[in-house]
Short mmCIF file of C-alpha atoms in Angstrom, two decimals:
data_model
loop_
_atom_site.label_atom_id
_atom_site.label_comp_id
_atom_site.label_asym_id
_atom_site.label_seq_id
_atom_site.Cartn_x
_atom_site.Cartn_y
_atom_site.Cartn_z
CA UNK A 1251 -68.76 9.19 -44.57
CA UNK A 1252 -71.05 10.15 -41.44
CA UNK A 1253 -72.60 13.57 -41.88
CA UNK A 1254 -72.35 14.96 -38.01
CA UNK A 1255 -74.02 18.09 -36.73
CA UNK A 1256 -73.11 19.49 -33.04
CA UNK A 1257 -75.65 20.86 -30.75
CA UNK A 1258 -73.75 23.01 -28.43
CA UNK A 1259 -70.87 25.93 -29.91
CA UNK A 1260 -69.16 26.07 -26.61
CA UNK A 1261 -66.09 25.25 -25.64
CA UNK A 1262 -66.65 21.15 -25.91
CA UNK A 1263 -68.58 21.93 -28.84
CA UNK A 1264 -65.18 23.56 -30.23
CA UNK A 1265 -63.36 20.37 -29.36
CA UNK A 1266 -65.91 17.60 -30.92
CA UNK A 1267 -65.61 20.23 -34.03
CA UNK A 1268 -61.99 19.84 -34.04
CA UNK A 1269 -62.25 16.26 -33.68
CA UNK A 1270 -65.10 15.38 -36.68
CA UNK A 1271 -63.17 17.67 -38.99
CA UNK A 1272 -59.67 15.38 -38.42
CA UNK A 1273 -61.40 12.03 -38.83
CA UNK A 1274 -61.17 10.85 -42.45
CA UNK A 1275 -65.03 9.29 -42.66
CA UNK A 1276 -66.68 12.14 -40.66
CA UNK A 1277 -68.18 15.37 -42.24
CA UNK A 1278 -69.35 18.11 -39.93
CA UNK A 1279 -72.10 19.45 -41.90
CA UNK A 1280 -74.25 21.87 -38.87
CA UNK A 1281 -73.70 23.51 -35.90
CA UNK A 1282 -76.66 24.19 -33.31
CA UNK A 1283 -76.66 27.57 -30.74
CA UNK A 1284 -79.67 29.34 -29.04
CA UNK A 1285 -77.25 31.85 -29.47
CA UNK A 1286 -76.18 32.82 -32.75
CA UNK A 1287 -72.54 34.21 -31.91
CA UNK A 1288 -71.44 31.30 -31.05
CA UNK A 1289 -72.97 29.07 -33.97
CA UNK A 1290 -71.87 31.70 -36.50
CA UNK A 1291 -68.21 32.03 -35.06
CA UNK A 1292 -68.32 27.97 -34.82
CA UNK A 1293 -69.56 27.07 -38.19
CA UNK A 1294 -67.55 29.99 -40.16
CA UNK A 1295 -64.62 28.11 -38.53
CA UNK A 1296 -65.42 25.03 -40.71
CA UNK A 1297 -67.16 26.44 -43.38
CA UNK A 1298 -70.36 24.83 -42.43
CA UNK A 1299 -74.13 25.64 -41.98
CA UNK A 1300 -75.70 26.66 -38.41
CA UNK A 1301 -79.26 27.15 -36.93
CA UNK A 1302 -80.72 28.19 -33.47
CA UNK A 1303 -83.24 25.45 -32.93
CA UNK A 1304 -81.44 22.05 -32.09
CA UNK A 1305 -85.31 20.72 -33.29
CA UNK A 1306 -83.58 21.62 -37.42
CA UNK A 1307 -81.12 19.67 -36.75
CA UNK A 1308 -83.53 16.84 -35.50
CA UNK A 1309 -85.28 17.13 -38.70
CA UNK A 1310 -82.37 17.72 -41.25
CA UNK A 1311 -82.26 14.77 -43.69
CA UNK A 1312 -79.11 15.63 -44.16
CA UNK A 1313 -77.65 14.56 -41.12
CA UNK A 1314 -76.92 11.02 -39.56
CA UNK A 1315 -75.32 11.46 -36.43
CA UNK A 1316 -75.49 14.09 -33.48
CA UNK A 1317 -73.23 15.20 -30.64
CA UNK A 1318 -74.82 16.78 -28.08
CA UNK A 1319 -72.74 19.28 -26.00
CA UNK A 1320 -75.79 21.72 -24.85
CA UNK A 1321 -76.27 22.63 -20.91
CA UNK A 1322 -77.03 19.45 -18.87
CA UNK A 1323 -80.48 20.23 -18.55
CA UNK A 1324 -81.07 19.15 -21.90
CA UNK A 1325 -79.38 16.73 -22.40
CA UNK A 1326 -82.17 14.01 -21.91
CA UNK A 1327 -84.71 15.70 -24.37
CA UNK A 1328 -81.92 16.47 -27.15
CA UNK A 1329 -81.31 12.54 -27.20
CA UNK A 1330 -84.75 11.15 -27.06
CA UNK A 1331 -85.58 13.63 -29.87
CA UNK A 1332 -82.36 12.93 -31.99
CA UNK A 1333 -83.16 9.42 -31.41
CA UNK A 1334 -87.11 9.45 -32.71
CA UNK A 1335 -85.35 10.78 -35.64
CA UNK A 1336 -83.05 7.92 -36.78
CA UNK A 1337 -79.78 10.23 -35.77
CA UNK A 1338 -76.90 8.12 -34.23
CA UNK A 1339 -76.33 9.89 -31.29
CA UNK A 1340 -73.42 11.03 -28.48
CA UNK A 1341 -74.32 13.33 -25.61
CA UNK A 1342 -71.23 14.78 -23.25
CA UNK A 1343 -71.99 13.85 -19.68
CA UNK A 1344 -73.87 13.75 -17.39
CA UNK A 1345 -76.62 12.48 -18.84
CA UNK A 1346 -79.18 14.61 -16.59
CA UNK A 1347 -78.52 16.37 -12.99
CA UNK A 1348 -81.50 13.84 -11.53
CA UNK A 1349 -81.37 10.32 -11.63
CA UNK A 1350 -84.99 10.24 -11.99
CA UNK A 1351 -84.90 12.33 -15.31
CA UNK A 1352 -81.72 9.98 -15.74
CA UNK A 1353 -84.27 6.86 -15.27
CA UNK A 1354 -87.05 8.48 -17.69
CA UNK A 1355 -83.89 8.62 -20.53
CA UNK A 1356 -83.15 5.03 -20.68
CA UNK A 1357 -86.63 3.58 -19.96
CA UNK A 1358 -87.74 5.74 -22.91
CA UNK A 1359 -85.08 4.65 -25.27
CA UNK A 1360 -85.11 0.82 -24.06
CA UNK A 1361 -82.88 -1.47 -26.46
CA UNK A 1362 -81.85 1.97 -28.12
CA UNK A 1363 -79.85 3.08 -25.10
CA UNK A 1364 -77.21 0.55 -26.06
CA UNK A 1365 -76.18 2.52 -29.11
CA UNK A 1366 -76.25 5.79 -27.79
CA UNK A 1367 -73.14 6.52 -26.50
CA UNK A 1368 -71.98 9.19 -23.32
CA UNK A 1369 -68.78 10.64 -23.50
CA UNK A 1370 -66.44 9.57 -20.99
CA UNK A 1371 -63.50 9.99 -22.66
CA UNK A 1372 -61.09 9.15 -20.53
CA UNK A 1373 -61.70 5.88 -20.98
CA UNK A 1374 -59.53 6.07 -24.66
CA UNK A 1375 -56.62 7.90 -23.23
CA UNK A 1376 -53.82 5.83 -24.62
CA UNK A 1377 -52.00 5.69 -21.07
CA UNK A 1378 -55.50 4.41 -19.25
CA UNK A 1379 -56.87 2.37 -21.45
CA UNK A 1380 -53.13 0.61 -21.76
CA UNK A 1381 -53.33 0.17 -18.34
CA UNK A 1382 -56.71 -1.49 -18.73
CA UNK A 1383 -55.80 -3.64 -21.73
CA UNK A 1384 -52.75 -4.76 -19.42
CA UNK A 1385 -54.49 -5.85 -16.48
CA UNK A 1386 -57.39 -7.83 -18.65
CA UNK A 1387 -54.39 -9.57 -19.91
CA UNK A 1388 -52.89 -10.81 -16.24
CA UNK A 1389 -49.73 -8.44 -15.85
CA UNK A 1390 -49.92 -7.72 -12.41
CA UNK A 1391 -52.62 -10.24 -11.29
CA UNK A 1392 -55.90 -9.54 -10.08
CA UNK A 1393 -56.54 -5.97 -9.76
CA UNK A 1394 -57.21 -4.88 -5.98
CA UNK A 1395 -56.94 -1.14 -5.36
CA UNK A 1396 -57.38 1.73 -7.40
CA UNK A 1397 -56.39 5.26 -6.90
CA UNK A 1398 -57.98 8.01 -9.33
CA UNK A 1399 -56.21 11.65 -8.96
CA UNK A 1400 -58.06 14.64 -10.83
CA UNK A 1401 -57.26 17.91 -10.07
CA UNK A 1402 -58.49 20.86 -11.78
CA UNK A 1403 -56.36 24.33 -12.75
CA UNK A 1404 -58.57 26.33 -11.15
CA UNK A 1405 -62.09 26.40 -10.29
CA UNK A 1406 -64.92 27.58 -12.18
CA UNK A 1407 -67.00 30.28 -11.86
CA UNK A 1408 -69.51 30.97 -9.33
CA UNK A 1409 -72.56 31.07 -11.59
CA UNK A 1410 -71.33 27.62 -13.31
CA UNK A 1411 -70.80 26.01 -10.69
CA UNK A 1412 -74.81 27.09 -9.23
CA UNK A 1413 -76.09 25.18 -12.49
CA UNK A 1414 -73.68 22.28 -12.73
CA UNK A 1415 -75.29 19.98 -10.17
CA UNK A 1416 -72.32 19.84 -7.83
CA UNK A 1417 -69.08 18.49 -7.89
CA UNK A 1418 -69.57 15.01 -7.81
CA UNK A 1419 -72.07 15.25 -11.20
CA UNK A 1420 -69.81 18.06 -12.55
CA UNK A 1421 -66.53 16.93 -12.09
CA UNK A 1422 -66.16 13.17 -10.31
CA UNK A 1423 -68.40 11.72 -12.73
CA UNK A 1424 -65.88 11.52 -14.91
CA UNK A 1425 -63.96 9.83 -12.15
CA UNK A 1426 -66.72 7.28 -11.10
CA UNK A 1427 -66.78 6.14 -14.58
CA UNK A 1428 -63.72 5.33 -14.97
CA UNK A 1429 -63.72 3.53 -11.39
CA UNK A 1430 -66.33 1.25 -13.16
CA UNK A 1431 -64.27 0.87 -16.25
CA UNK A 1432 -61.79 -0.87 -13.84
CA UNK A 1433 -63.70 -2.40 -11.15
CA UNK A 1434 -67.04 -2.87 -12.62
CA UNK A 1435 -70.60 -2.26 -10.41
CA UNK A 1436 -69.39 -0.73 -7.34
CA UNK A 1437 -71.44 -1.74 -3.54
CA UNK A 1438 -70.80 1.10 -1.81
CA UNK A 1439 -69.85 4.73 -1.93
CA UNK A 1440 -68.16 6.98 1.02
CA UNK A 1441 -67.43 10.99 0.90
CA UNK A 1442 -65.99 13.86 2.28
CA UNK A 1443 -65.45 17.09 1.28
CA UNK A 1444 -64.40 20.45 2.27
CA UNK A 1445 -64.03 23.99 0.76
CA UNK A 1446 -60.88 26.48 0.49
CA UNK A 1447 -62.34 28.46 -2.17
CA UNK A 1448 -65.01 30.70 -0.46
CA UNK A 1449 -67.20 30.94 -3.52
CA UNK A 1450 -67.79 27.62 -4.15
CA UNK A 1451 -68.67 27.29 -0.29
CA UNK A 1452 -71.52 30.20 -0.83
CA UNK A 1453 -73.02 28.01 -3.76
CA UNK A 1454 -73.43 25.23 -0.83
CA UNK A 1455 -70.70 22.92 -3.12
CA UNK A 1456 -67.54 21.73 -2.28
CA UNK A 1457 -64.53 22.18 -3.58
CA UNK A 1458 -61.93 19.29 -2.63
CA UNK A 1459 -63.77 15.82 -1.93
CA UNK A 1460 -62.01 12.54 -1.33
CA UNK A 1461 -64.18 9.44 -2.09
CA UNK A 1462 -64.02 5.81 -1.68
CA UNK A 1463 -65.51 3.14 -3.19
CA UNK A 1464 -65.74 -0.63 -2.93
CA UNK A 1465 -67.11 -2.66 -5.97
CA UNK A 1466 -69.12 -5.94 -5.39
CA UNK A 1467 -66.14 -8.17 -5.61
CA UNK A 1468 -65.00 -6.19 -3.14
CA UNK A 1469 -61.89 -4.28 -4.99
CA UNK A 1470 -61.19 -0.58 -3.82
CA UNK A 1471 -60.93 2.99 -5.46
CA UNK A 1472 -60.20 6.37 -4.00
CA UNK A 1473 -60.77 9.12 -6.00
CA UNK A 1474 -59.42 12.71 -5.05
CA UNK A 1475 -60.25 15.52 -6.30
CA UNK A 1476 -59.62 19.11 -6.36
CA UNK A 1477 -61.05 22.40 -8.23
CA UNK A 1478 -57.67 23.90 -8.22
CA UNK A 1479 -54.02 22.95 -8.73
CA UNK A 1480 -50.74 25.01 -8.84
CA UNK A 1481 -48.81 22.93 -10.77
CA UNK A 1482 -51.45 22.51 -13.60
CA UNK A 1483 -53.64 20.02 -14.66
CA UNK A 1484 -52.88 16.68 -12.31
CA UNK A 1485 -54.63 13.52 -13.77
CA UNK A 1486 -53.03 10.88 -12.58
CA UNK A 1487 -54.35 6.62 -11.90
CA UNK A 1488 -52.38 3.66 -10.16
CA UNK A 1489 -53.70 -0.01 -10.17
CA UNK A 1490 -52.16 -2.18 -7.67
CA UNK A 1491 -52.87 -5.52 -8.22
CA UNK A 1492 -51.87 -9.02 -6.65
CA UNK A 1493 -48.56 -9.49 -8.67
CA UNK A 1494 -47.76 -5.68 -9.07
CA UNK A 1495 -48.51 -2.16 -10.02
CA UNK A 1496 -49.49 -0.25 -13.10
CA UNK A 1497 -49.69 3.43 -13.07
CA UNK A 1498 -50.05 6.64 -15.26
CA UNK A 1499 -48.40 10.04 -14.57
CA UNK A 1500 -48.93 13.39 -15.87
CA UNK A 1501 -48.16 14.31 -19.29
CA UNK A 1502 -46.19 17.24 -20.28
CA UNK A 1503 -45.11 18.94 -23.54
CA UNK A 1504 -41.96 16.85 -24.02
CA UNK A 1505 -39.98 13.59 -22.16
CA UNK A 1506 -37.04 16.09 -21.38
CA UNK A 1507 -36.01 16.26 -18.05
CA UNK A 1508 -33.03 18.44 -16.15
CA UNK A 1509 -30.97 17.62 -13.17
CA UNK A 1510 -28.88 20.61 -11.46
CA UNK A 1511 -27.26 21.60 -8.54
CA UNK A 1512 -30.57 22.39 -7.06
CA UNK A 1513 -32.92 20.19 -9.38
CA UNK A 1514 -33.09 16.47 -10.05
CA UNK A 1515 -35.55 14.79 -12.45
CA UNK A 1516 -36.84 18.13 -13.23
CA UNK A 1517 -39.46 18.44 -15.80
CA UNK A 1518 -41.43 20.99 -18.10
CA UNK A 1519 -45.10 21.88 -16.82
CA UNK A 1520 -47.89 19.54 -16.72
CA UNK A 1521 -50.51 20.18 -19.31
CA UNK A 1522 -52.88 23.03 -18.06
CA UNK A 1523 -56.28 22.06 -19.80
CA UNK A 1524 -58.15 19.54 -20.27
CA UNK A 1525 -58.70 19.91 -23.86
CA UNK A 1526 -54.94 19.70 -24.36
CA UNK A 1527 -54.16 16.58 -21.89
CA UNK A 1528 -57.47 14.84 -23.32
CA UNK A 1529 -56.92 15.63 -27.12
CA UNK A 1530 -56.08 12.29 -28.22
CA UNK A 1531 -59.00 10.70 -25.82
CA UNK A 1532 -61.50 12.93 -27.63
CA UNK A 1533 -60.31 12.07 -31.54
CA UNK A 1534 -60.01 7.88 -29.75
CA UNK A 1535 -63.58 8.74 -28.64
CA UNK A 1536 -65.02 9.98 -31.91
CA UNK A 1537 -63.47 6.94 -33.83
CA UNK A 1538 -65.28 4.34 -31.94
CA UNK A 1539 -68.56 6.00 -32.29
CA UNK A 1540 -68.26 6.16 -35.67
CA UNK A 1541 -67.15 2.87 -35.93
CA UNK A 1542 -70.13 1.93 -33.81
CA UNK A 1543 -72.53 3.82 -36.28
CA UNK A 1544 -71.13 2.74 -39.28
CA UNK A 1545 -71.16 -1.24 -38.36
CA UNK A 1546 -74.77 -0.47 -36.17
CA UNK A 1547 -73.29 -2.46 -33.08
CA UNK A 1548 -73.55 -1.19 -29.30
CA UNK A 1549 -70.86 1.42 -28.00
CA UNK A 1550 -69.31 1.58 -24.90
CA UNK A 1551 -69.27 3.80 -22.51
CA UNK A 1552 -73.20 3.96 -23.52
CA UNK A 1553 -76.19 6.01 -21.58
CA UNK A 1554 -76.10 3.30 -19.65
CA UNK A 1555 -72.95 3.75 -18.08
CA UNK A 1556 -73.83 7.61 -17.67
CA UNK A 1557 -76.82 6.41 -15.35
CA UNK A 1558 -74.21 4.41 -13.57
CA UNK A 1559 -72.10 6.98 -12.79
CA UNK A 1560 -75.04 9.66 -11.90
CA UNK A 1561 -75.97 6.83 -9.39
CA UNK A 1562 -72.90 7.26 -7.76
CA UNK A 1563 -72.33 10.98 -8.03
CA UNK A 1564 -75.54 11.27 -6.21
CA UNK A 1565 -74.68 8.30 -3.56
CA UNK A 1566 -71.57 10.26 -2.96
CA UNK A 1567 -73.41 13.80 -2.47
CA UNK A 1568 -75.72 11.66 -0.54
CA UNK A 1569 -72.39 10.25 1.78
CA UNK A 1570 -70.67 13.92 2.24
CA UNK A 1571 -73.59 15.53 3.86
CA UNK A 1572 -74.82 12.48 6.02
CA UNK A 1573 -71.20 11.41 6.74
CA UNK A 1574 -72.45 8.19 6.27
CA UNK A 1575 -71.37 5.26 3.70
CA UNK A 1576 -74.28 4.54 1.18
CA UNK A 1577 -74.99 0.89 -0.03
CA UNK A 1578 -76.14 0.27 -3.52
#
């Protein structure tokens, strides 16, 4: 049994919480908030203890592991600090909104870094990572383009998205992991975007961005994104490969579809959150880094990975406003 606290009583906090308190060798034992509403409501949900100061849960004895869910702008001192004190640790991405504070994470850890893990968690949705298993097994040859769809409900608000960093560290970094997960280190990034939402276009962001990507085998991946989506939640992938195609559609509540006089192949909504379309990613997620703790070997996706992707949220950000292709 790992004894987990959770430094963040948001709404990803909520979800690890959910998560820790299903899995059968995980106890969540302490819940961290500057603000104490949200810690209280949080850990009177589970019944468990709470504090203000993420540096108690640092020093609590009687905890083993960490996930870290706070703003992004701490992310980097919350895992140096829950790693000086012998905590197994998982932060939520990105690991920092600056690849130099990015840089200053893993050259402080060093070997560490392999065993703290970032929380990409799209990489355990069944549907993906069948896909993946398929395609390390041969099924449709060698893999040579990529497409990546992620489309949000509807965009944030204003004031988020001023502190999230942007949309390619906010939102595609999810998507440029998973591009690695695929294709592995990627040569060269290319942008656009553009804005429909007026808001977002005051806050000097963008709002729909289409980027490509060619690894250094020289396999593609375009990635499309979107802050907001009528029909719901759209994550979708396709892998086209030398001997065929593997792909993964949305999910809905059921497999039921209708056909009519004025519908064929009609279906019920696509999922409308992430938490619900990600739900079994997050509890896949949680397993392997307890498994990882428990047996002391390196996880995957690690910090690593997260300083990876930042790299290529930033050459991306970098690509959009020069309208120029960056080389890495």
């Amino acid at each position: 049994m790992i004894r987990i606290a959770i430094i963040g009583a948001g709404r990803i906090g909520h979800v690890h919480a959910r998560a820790v308190a299903a899995h059968p060798q995980a106890e969540l034992v302490l819940v961290c908030d500057p603000f104490e509403k949200n810690a209280a409501e949080l850990s009177e949900q589970y019944g468990v203890r709470y504090c203000l100061d993420p540096q108690e849960v640092f020093e609590d004895s009687g905890v083993d592991a960490v996930i870290i869910g706070s703003p992004t702008r701490f992310h980097v001192d919350h895992i140096l600090a829950a790693v000086k004190a012998g905590k197994k640790v998982m932060s939520e991405k990105p690991i920092a909104l600056d690849v130099a504070e990015a840089r200053r994470c893993i050259d402080e850890l060093g070997e560490a870094a392999d065993n703290v893990m970032m929380g990409f968690n799209r990489r355990f949705d069944p549907s993906f990572a069948e896909i993946h298993q398929r395609i390390e097994d041969g099924e449709i040859g060698e893999l040579q383009q990529l497409i990546v769809i992620s489309r949000d409900p509807a965009a944030p608000p204003a004031e988020y998205v001023a502190g999230s960093g942007g949309i390619f560290k906010d939102m595609t970094i999810h998507d440029f992991d998973t591009v690695r997960f695929f294709l592995g280190d990627i040569a060269e990034v290319s942008a656009v975007g553009t804005n429909v939402d007026e808001a977002i276009a005051a806050q000097g962001d963008f709002d729909q961005v289409l980027v490509t990507l060619k690894s250094a085998e020289g396999r593609l991946a375009t990635i499309v994104n979107s802050r907001s989506c009528a029909f719901g939640y759209d994550q979708r992938l396709e892998a086209f490969g030398a001997d065929g195609m593997l792909s993964a559609d949305n999910l809905t509540q059921t497999a039921v579809r209708k056909a009519s006089s004025t519908q064929t192949e009609a279906k019920s909504a696509v999922m409308d959150f992430f938490l619900e379309r990600y739900e079994d990613a997050y509890r896949i997620e949680l397993g392997h880094f307890i498994d990882a703790a428990n047996a002391g070997t390196p996880v995957s996706p690690s910090v690593r990975d997260g300083y990876a992707a930042l790299l290529l949220a930033q050459a991306a950000a970098d690509s959009a406003r020069t309208g120029a292709a960056v080389r890495l």
